[in-house]
Short mmCIF file of C-alpha atoms in Angstrom, two decimals:
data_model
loop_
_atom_site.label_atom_id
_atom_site.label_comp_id
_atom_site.label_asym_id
_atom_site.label_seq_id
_atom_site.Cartn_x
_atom_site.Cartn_y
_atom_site.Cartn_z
CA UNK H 1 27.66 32.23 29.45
CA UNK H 2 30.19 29.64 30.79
CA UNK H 3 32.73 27.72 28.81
CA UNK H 4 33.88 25.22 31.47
CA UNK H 5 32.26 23.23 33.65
CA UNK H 6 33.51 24.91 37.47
CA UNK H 7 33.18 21.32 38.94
CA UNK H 8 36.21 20.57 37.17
CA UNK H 9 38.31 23.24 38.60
CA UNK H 10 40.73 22.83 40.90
CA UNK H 11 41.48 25.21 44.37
CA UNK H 12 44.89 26.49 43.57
CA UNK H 13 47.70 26.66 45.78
CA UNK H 14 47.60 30.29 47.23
CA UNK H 15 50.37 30.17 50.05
CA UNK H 16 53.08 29.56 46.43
CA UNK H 17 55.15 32.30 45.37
CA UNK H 18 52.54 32.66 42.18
CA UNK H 19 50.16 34.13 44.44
CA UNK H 20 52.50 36.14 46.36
CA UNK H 21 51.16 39.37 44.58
CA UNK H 22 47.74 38.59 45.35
CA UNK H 23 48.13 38.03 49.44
CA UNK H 24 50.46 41.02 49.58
CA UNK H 25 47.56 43.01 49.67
CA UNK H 26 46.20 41.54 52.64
CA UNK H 27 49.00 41.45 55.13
CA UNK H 28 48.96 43.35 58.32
CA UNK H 29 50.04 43.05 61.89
CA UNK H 30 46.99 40.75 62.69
CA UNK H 31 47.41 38.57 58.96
CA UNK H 32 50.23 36.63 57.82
CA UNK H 33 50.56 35.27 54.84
CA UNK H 34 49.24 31.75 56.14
CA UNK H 35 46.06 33.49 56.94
CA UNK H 36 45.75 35.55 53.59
CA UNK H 37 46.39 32.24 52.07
CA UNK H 38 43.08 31.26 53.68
CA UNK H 39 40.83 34.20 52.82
CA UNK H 40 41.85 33.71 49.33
CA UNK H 41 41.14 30.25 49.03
CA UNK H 42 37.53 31.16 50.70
CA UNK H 43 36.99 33.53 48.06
CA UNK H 44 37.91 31.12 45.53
CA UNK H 45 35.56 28.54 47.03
CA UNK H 46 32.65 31.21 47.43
CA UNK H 47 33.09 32.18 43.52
CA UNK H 48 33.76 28.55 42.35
CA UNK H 49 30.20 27.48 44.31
CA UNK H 50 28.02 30.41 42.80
CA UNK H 51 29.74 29.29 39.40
CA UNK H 52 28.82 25.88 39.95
CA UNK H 53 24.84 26.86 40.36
CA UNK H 54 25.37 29.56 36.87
CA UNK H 55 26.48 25.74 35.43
CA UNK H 56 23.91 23.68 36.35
CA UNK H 57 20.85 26.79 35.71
CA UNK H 58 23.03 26.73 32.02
CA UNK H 59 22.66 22.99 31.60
CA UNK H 60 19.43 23.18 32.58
CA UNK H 61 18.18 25.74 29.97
CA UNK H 62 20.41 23.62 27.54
CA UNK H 63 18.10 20.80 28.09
CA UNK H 64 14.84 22.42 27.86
CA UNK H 65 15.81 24.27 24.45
CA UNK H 66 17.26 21.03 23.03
CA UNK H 67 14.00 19.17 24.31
CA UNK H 68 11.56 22.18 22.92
CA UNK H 69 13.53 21.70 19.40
CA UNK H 70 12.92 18.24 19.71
CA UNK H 71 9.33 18.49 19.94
CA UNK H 72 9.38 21.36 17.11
CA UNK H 73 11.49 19.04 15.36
CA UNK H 74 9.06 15.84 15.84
CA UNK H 75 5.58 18.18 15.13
CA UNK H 76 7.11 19.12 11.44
CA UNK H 77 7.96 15.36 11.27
CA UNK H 78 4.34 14.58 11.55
CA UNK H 79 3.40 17.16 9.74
CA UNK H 80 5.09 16.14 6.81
CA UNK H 81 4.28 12.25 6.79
CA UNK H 82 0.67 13.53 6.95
CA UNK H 83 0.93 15.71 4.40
CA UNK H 84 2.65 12.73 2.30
CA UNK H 85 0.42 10.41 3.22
CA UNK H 86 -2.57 12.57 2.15
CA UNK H 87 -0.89 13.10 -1.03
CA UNK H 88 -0.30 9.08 -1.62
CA UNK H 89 -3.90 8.67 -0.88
CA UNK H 90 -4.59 11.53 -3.27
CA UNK H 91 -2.20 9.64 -6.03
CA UNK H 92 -3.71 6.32 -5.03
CA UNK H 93 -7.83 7.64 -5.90
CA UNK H 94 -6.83 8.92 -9.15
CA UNK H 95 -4.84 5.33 -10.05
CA UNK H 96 -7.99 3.54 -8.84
CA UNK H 97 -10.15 5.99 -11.09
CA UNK H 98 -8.10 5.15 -14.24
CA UNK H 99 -7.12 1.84 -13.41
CA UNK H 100 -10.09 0.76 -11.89
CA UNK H 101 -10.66 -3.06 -13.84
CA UNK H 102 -7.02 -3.86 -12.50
CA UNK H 103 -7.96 -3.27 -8.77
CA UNK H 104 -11.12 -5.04 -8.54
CA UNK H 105 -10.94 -7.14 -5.73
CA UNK H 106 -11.02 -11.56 -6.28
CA UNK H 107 -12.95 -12.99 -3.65
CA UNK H 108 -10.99 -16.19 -2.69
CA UNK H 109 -13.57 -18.94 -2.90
CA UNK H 110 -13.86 -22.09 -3.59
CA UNK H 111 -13.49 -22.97 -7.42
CA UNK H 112 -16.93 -23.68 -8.65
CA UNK H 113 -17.43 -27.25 -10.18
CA UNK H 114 -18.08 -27.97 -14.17
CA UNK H 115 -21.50 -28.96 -14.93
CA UNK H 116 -22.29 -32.58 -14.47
CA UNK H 117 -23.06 -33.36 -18.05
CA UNK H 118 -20.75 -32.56 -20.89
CA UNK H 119 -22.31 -30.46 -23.56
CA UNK H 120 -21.30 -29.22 -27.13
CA UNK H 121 -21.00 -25.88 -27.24
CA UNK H 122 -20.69 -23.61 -30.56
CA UNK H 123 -16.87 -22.98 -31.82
CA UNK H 124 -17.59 -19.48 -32.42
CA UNK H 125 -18.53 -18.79 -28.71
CA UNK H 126 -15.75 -21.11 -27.67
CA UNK H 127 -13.03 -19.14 -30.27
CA UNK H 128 -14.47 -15.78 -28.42
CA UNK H 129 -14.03 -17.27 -24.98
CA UNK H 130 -10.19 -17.99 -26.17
CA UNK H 131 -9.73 -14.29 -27.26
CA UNK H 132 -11.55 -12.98 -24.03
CA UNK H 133 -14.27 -11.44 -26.11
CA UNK H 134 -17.61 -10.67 -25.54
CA UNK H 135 -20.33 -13.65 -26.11
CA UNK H 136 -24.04 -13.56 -25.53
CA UNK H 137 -24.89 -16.45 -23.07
CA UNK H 138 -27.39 -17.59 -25.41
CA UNK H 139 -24.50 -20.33 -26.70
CA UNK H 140 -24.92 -21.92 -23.05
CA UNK H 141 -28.56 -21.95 -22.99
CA UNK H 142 -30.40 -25.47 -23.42
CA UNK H 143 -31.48 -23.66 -27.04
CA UNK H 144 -27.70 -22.38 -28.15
CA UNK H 145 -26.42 -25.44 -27.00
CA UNK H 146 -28.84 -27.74 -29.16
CA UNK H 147 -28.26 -25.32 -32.29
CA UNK H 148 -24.48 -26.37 -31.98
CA UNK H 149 -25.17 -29.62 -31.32
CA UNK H 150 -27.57 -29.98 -34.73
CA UNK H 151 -25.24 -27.82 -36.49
CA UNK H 152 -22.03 -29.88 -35.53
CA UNK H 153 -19.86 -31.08 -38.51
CA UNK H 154 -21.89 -29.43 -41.08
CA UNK H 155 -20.44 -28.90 -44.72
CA UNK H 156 -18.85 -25.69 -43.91
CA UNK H 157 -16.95 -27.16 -40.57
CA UNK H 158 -13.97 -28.43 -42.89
CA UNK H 159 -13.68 -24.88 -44.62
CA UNK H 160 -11.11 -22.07 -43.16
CA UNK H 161 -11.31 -18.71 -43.02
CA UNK H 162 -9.08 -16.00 -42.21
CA UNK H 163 -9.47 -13.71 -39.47
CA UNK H 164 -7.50 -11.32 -37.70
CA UNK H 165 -5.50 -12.46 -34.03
CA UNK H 166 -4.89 -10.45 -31.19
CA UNK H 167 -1.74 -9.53 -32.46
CA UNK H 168 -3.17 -8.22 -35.32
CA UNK H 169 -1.83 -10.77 -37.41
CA UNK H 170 -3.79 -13.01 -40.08
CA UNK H 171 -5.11 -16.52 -38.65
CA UNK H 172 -6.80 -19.24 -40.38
CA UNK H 173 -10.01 -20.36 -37.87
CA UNK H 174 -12.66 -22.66 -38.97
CA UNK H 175 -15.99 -21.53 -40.79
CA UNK H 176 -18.05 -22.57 -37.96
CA UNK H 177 -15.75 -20.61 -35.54
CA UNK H 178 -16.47 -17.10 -37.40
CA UNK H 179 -19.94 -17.61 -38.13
CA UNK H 180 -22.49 -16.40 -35.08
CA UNK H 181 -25.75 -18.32 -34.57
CA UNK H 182 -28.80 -17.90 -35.85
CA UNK H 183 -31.62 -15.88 -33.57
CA UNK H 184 -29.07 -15.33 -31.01
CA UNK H 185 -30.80 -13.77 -27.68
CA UNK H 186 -29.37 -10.84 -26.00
CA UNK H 187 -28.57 -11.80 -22.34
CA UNK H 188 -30.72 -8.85 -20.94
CA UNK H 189 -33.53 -10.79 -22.77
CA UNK H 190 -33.26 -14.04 -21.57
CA UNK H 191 -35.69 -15.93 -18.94
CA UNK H 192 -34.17 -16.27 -15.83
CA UNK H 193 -34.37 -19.97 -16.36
CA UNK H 194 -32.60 -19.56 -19.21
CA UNK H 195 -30.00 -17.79 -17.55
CA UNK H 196 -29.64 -19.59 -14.63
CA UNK H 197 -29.37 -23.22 -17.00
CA UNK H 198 -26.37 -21.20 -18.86
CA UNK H 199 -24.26 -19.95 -16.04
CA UNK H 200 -23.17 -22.91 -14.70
CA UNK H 201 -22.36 -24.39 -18.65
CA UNK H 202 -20.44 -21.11 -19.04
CA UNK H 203 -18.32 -21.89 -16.04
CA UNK H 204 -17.43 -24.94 -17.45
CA UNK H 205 -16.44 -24.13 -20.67
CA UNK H 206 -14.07 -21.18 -19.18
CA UNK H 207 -12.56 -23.62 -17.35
CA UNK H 208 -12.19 -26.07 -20.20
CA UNK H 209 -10.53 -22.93 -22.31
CA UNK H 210 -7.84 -22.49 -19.47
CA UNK H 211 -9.27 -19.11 -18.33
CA UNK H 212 -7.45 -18.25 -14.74
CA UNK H 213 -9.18 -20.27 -11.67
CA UNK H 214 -9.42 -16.28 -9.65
CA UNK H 215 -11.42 -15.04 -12.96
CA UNK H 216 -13.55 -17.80 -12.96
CA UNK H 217 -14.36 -17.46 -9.17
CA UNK H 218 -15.16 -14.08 -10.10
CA UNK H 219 -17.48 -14.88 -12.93
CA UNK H 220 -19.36 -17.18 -10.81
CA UNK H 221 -19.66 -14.91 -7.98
CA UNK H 222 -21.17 -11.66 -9.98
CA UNK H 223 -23.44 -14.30 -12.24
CA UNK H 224 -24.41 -15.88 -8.50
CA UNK H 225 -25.45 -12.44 -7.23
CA UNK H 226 -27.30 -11.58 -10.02
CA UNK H 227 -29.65 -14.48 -9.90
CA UNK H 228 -29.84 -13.79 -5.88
CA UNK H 229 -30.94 -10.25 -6.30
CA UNK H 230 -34.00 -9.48 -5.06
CA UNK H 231 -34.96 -7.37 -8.04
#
């Protein structure tokens, strides 16, 4: 294998006294030293031309191994971002499986409008709408929301009682806020003109209690599609 390129070589003087060992050898009656001079410099130039082809054949295979490693190099590089990216996904299934509620896509609609007519709606379903509790939709209904309205400012209204925050610390809350109506309908009970007379007073009181505009949309939309399902 060859160390130096033989393009870079140059003929060497062979008629100097350096070489004078070398023509020796060659002289006779019919070649002086001019003409050994010569036939050296021939072989020189015959042995510097082959070396020149051994160079570029050796470059050449240079190339192709470096380019072959390259592609070895690149396949493994592939190989591993698939295999990472297979394991992300992996990763990313089981955080959607435990964290599902926190990835659940908000469609980005238009904010759905309060109902037209103000109504009075029970503190306690109010107080469980501020806590982000479950209430029956019953309080909304044309029913729940004339029980609050005959019950409004009763005896009891002035009266506190203590209850425990989300914190877990002690609050005072009115009576009225901790006590649940009467004859309170579970939703999967109610008419669908019940329900569909509640929704849009629900709306409006989670707007009124400051809920987030994107949970609201969301509210809307799954309460919308249920009363548009076919069954």
């Amino acid at each position: 294998r060859l160390v130096a390129d033989p393009n870079l070589q140059q003929c060497p003087d062979f008629l100097s006294a350096v070489f004078q060992a070398c023509r020796t050898p060659l002289l006779n009656h019919t070649m002086d030293d001019a003409q050994a001079a010569n036939t050296l410099q021939d072989f020189w130039m015959a042995t510097n031309t082959a070396l020149k082809v051994q160079w570029q054949a050796q470059l050449d295979a240079n190339t192709l191994e470096t380019a072959d490693q390259q592609c070895l190099l690149d396949e493994a590089t592939e190989q591993h971002l698939l295999t990472q990216k297979a394991h992300d996904a992996i990763l990313a299934e089981e955080d959607r499986k435990k964290n599902c509620i926190h990835l659940i896509p908000i469609p980005d609609h238009l904010c759905p409008k309060w109902a037209t007519d103000e109504v009075l709606v029970a503190d306690f379903a109010l107080c469980k709408l501020d806590k982000a509790q479950f209430v029956e939709l019953y309080y909304w209904t044309n029913k729940g929301l004339a029980d609050a309205k005959m019950n409004y400012r009763t005896s009891d209204d002035d009266s506190m009682v203590a209850t425990a925050g989300i914190d877990g610390s002690t609050t005072w809350i009115s009576a009225s806020a901790a006590r649940p109506a009467a004859g309170v309908i579970p939703d999967h009970l109610l008419s669908s003109l019940d329900f569909s007379r509640a929704v849009p007073h629900l709306i409006a009181s989670l707007k009124q209690c400051g809920w987030p505009n994107s949970r609201v949309i969301m509210l809307a939309n799954f309460f919308s599609a249920l009363m548009l399902h076919k069954y």
